[in-house]
Coordinates of N, CA, C and O in Angstrom, one line a residue:
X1 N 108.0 72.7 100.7 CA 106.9 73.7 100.6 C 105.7 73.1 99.8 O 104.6 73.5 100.3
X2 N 105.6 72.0 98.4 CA 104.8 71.8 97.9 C 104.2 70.8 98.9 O 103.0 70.6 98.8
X3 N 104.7 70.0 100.0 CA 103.9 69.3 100.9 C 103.1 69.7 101.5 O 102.0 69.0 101.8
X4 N 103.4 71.0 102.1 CA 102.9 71.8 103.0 C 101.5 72.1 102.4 O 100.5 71.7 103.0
X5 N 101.4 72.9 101.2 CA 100.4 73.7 100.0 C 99.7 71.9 100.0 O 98.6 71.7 100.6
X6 N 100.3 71.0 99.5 CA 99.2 69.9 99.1 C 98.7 69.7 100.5 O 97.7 70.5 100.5
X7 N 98.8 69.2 101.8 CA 98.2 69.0 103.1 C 97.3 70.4 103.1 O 96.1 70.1 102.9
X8 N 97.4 72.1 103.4 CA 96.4 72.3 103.1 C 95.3 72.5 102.5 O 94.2 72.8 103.0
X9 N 95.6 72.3 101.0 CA 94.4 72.0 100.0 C 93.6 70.9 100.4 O 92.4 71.1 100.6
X10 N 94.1 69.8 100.6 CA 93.2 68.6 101.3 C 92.5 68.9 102.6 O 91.4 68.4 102.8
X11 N 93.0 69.5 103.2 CA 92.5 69.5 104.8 C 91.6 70.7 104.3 O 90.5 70.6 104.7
X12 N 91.8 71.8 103.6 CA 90.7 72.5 103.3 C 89.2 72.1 102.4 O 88.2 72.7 102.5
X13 N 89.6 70.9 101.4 CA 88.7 70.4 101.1 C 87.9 69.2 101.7 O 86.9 68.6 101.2
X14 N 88.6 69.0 102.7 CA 87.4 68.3 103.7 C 87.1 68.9 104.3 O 85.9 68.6 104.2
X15 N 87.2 69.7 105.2 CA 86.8 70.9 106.2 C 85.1 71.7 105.3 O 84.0 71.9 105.7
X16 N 85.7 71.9 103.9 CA 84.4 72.7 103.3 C 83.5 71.0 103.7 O 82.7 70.8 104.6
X17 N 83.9 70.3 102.7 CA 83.3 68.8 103.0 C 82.3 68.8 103.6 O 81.1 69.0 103.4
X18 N 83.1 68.7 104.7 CA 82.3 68.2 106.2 C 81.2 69.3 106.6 O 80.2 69.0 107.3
X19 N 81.4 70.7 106.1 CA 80.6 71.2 106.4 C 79.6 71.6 105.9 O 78.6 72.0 106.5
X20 N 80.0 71.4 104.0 CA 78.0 70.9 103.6 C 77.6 69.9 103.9 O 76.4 69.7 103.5
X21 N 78.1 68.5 104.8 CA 77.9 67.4 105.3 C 77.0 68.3 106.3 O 75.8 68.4 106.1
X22 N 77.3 68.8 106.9 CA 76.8 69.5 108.8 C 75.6 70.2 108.2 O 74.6 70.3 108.9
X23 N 75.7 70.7 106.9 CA 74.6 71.7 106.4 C 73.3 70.9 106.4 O 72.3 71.0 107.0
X24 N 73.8 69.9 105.3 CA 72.8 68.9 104.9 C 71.9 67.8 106.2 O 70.7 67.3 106.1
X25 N 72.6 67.6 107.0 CA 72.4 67.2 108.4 C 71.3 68.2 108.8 O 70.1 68.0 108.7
X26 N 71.8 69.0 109.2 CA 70.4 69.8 109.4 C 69.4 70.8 109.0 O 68.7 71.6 109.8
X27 N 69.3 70.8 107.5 CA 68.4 70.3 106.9 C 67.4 69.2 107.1 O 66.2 69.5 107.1
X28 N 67.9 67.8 107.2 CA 67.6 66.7 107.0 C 66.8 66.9 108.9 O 65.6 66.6 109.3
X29 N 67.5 67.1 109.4 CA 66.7 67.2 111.1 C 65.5 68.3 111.5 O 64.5 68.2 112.2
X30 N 66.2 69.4 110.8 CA 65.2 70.8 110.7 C 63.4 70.1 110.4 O 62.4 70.5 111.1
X31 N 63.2 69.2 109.1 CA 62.6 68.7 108.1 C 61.3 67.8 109.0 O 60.1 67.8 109.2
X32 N 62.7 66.9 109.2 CA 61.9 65.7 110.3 C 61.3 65.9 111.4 O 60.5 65.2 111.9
X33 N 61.9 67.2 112.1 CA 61.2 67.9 113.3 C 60.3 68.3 112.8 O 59.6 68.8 113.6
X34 N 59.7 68.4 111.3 CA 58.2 68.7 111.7 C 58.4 70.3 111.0 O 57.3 70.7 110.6
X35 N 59.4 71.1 110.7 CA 60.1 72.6 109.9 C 59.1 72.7 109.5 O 58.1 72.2 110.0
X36 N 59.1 73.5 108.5 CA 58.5 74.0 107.2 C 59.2 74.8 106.5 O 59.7 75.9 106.8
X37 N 59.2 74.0 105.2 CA 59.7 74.6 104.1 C 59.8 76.2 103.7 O 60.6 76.8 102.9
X38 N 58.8 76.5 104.6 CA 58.4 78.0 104.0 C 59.0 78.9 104.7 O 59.1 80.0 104.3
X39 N 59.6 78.4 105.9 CA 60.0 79.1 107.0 C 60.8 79.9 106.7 O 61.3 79.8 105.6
X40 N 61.3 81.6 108.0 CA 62.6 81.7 107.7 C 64.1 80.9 108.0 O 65.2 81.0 107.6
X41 N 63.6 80.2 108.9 CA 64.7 79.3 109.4 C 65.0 78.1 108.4 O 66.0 77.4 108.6
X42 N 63.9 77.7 107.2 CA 64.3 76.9 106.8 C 65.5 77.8 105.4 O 66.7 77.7 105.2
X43 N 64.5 78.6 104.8 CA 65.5 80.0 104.1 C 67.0 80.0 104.4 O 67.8 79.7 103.6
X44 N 67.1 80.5 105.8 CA 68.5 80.4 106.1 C 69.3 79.3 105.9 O 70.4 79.4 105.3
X45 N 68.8 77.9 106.3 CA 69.6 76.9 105.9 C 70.2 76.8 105.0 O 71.3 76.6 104.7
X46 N 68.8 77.1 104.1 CA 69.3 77.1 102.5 C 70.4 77.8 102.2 O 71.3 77.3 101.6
X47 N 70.5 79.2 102.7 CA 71.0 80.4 102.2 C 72.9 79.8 102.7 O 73.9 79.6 102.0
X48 N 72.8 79.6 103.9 CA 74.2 78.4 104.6 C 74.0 77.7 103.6 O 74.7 78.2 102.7
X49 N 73.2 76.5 103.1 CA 73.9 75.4 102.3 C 74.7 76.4 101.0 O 75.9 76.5 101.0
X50 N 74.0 77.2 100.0 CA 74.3 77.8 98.8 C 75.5 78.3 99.2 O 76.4 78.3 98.2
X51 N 76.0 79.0 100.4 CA 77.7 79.3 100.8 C 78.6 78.0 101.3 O 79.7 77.7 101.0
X52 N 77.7 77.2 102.0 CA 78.7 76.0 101.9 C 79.3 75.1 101.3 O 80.4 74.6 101.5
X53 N 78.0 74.8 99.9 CA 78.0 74.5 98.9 C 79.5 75.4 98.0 O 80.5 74.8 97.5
X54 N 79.3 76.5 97.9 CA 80.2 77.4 96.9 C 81.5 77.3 97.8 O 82.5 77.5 97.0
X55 N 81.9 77.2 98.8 CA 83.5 76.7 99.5 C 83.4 76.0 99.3 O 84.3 75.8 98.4
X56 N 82.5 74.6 99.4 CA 83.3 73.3 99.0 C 83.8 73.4 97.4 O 85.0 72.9 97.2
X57 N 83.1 74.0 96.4 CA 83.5 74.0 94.9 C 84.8 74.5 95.1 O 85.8 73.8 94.9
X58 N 84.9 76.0 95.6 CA 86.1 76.1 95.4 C 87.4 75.5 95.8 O 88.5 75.7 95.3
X59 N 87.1 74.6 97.2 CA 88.1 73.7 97.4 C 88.6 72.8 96.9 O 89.8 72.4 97.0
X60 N 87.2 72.1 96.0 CA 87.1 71.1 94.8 C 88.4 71.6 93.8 O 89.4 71.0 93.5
X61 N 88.0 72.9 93.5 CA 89.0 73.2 92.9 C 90.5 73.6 92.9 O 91.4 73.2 92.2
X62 N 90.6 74.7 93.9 CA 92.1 74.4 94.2 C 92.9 73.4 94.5 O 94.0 73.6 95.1
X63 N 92.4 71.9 94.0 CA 93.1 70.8 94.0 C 93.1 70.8 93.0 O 93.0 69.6 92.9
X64 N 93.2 71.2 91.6 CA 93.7 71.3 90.4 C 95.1 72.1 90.6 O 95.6 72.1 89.5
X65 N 96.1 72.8 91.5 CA 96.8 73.0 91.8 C 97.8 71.8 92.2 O 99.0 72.2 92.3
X66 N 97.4 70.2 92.6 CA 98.1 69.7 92.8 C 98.1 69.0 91.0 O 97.4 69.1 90.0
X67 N 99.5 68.2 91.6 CA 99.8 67.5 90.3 C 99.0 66.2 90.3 O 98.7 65.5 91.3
X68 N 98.4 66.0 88.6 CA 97.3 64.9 88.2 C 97.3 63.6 89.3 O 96.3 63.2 90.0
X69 N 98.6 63.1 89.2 CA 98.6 61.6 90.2 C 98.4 61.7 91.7 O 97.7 61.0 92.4
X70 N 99.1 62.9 92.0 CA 98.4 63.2 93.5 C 97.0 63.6 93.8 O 96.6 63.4 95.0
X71 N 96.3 64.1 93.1 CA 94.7 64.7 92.6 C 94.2 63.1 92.8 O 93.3 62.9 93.6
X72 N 94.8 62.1 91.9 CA 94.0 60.6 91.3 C 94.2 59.8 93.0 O 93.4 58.9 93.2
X73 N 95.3 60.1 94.0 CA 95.6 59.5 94.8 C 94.8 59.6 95.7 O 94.2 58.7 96.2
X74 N 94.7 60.9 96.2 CA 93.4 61.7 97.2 C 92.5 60.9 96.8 O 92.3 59.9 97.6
X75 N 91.9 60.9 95.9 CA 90.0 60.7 95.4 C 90.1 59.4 95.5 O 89.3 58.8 96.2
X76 N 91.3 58.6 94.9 CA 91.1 57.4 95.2 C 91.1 56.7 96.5 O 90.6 55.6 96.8
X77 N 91.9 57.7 97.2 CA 91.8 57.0 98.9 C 90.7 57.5 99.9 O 90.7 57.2 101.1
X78 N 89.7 58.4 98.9 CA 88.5 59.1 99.7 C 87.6 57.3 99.8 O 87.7 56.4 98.9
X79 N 86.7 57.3 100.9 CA 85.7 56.5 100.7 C 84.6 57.1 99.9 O 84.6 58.3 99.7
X80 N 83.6 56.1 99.3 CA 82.2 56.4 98.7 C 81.1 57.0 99.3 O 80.5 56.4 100.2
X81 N 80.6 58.4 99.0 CA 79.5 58.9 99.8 C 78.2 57.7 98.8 O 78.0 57.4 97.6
X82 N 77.6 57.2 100.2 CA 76.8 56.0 99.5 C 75.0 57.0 100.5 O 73.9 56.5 100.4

């Protein structure tokens, strides 16, 4: 059962991950097309990243649920956002 709980804490903290990744992505495209800041469509983005942003935290967090060396093993086998 605790394998089960650790696989989906992980797969849920990449899933949030990935998807302030997808936020910030277009953002970053919205921008270069030429957007405007002022927009409502840029607004919304925003308003998406500030909820995607707040799942990934809390996914961040319910890995305080696993035990410390399993927590140190994850992070250590994540790659570097460079």
């Amino acid at each position: 059962m605790m394998q089960q709980l650790k696989e989906r804490l992980i797969q849920n903290f990449l899933d949030k991950k990935a998807g302030t990744q997808a936020n910030t992505d277009a953002i970053e495209a919205f921008l270069h097309a030429g957007g405007s800041a002022f927009s409502s469509e840029f607004q919304e983005l925003l308003q998406e990243r500030d909820e995607a942003y707040f799942q990934w935290n809390n996914a961040l967090l319910s890995l305080n649920l696993l035990p410390a060396e399993e927590r140190l093993e994850f992070f250590g086998n994540m790659s570097p956002v460079i």
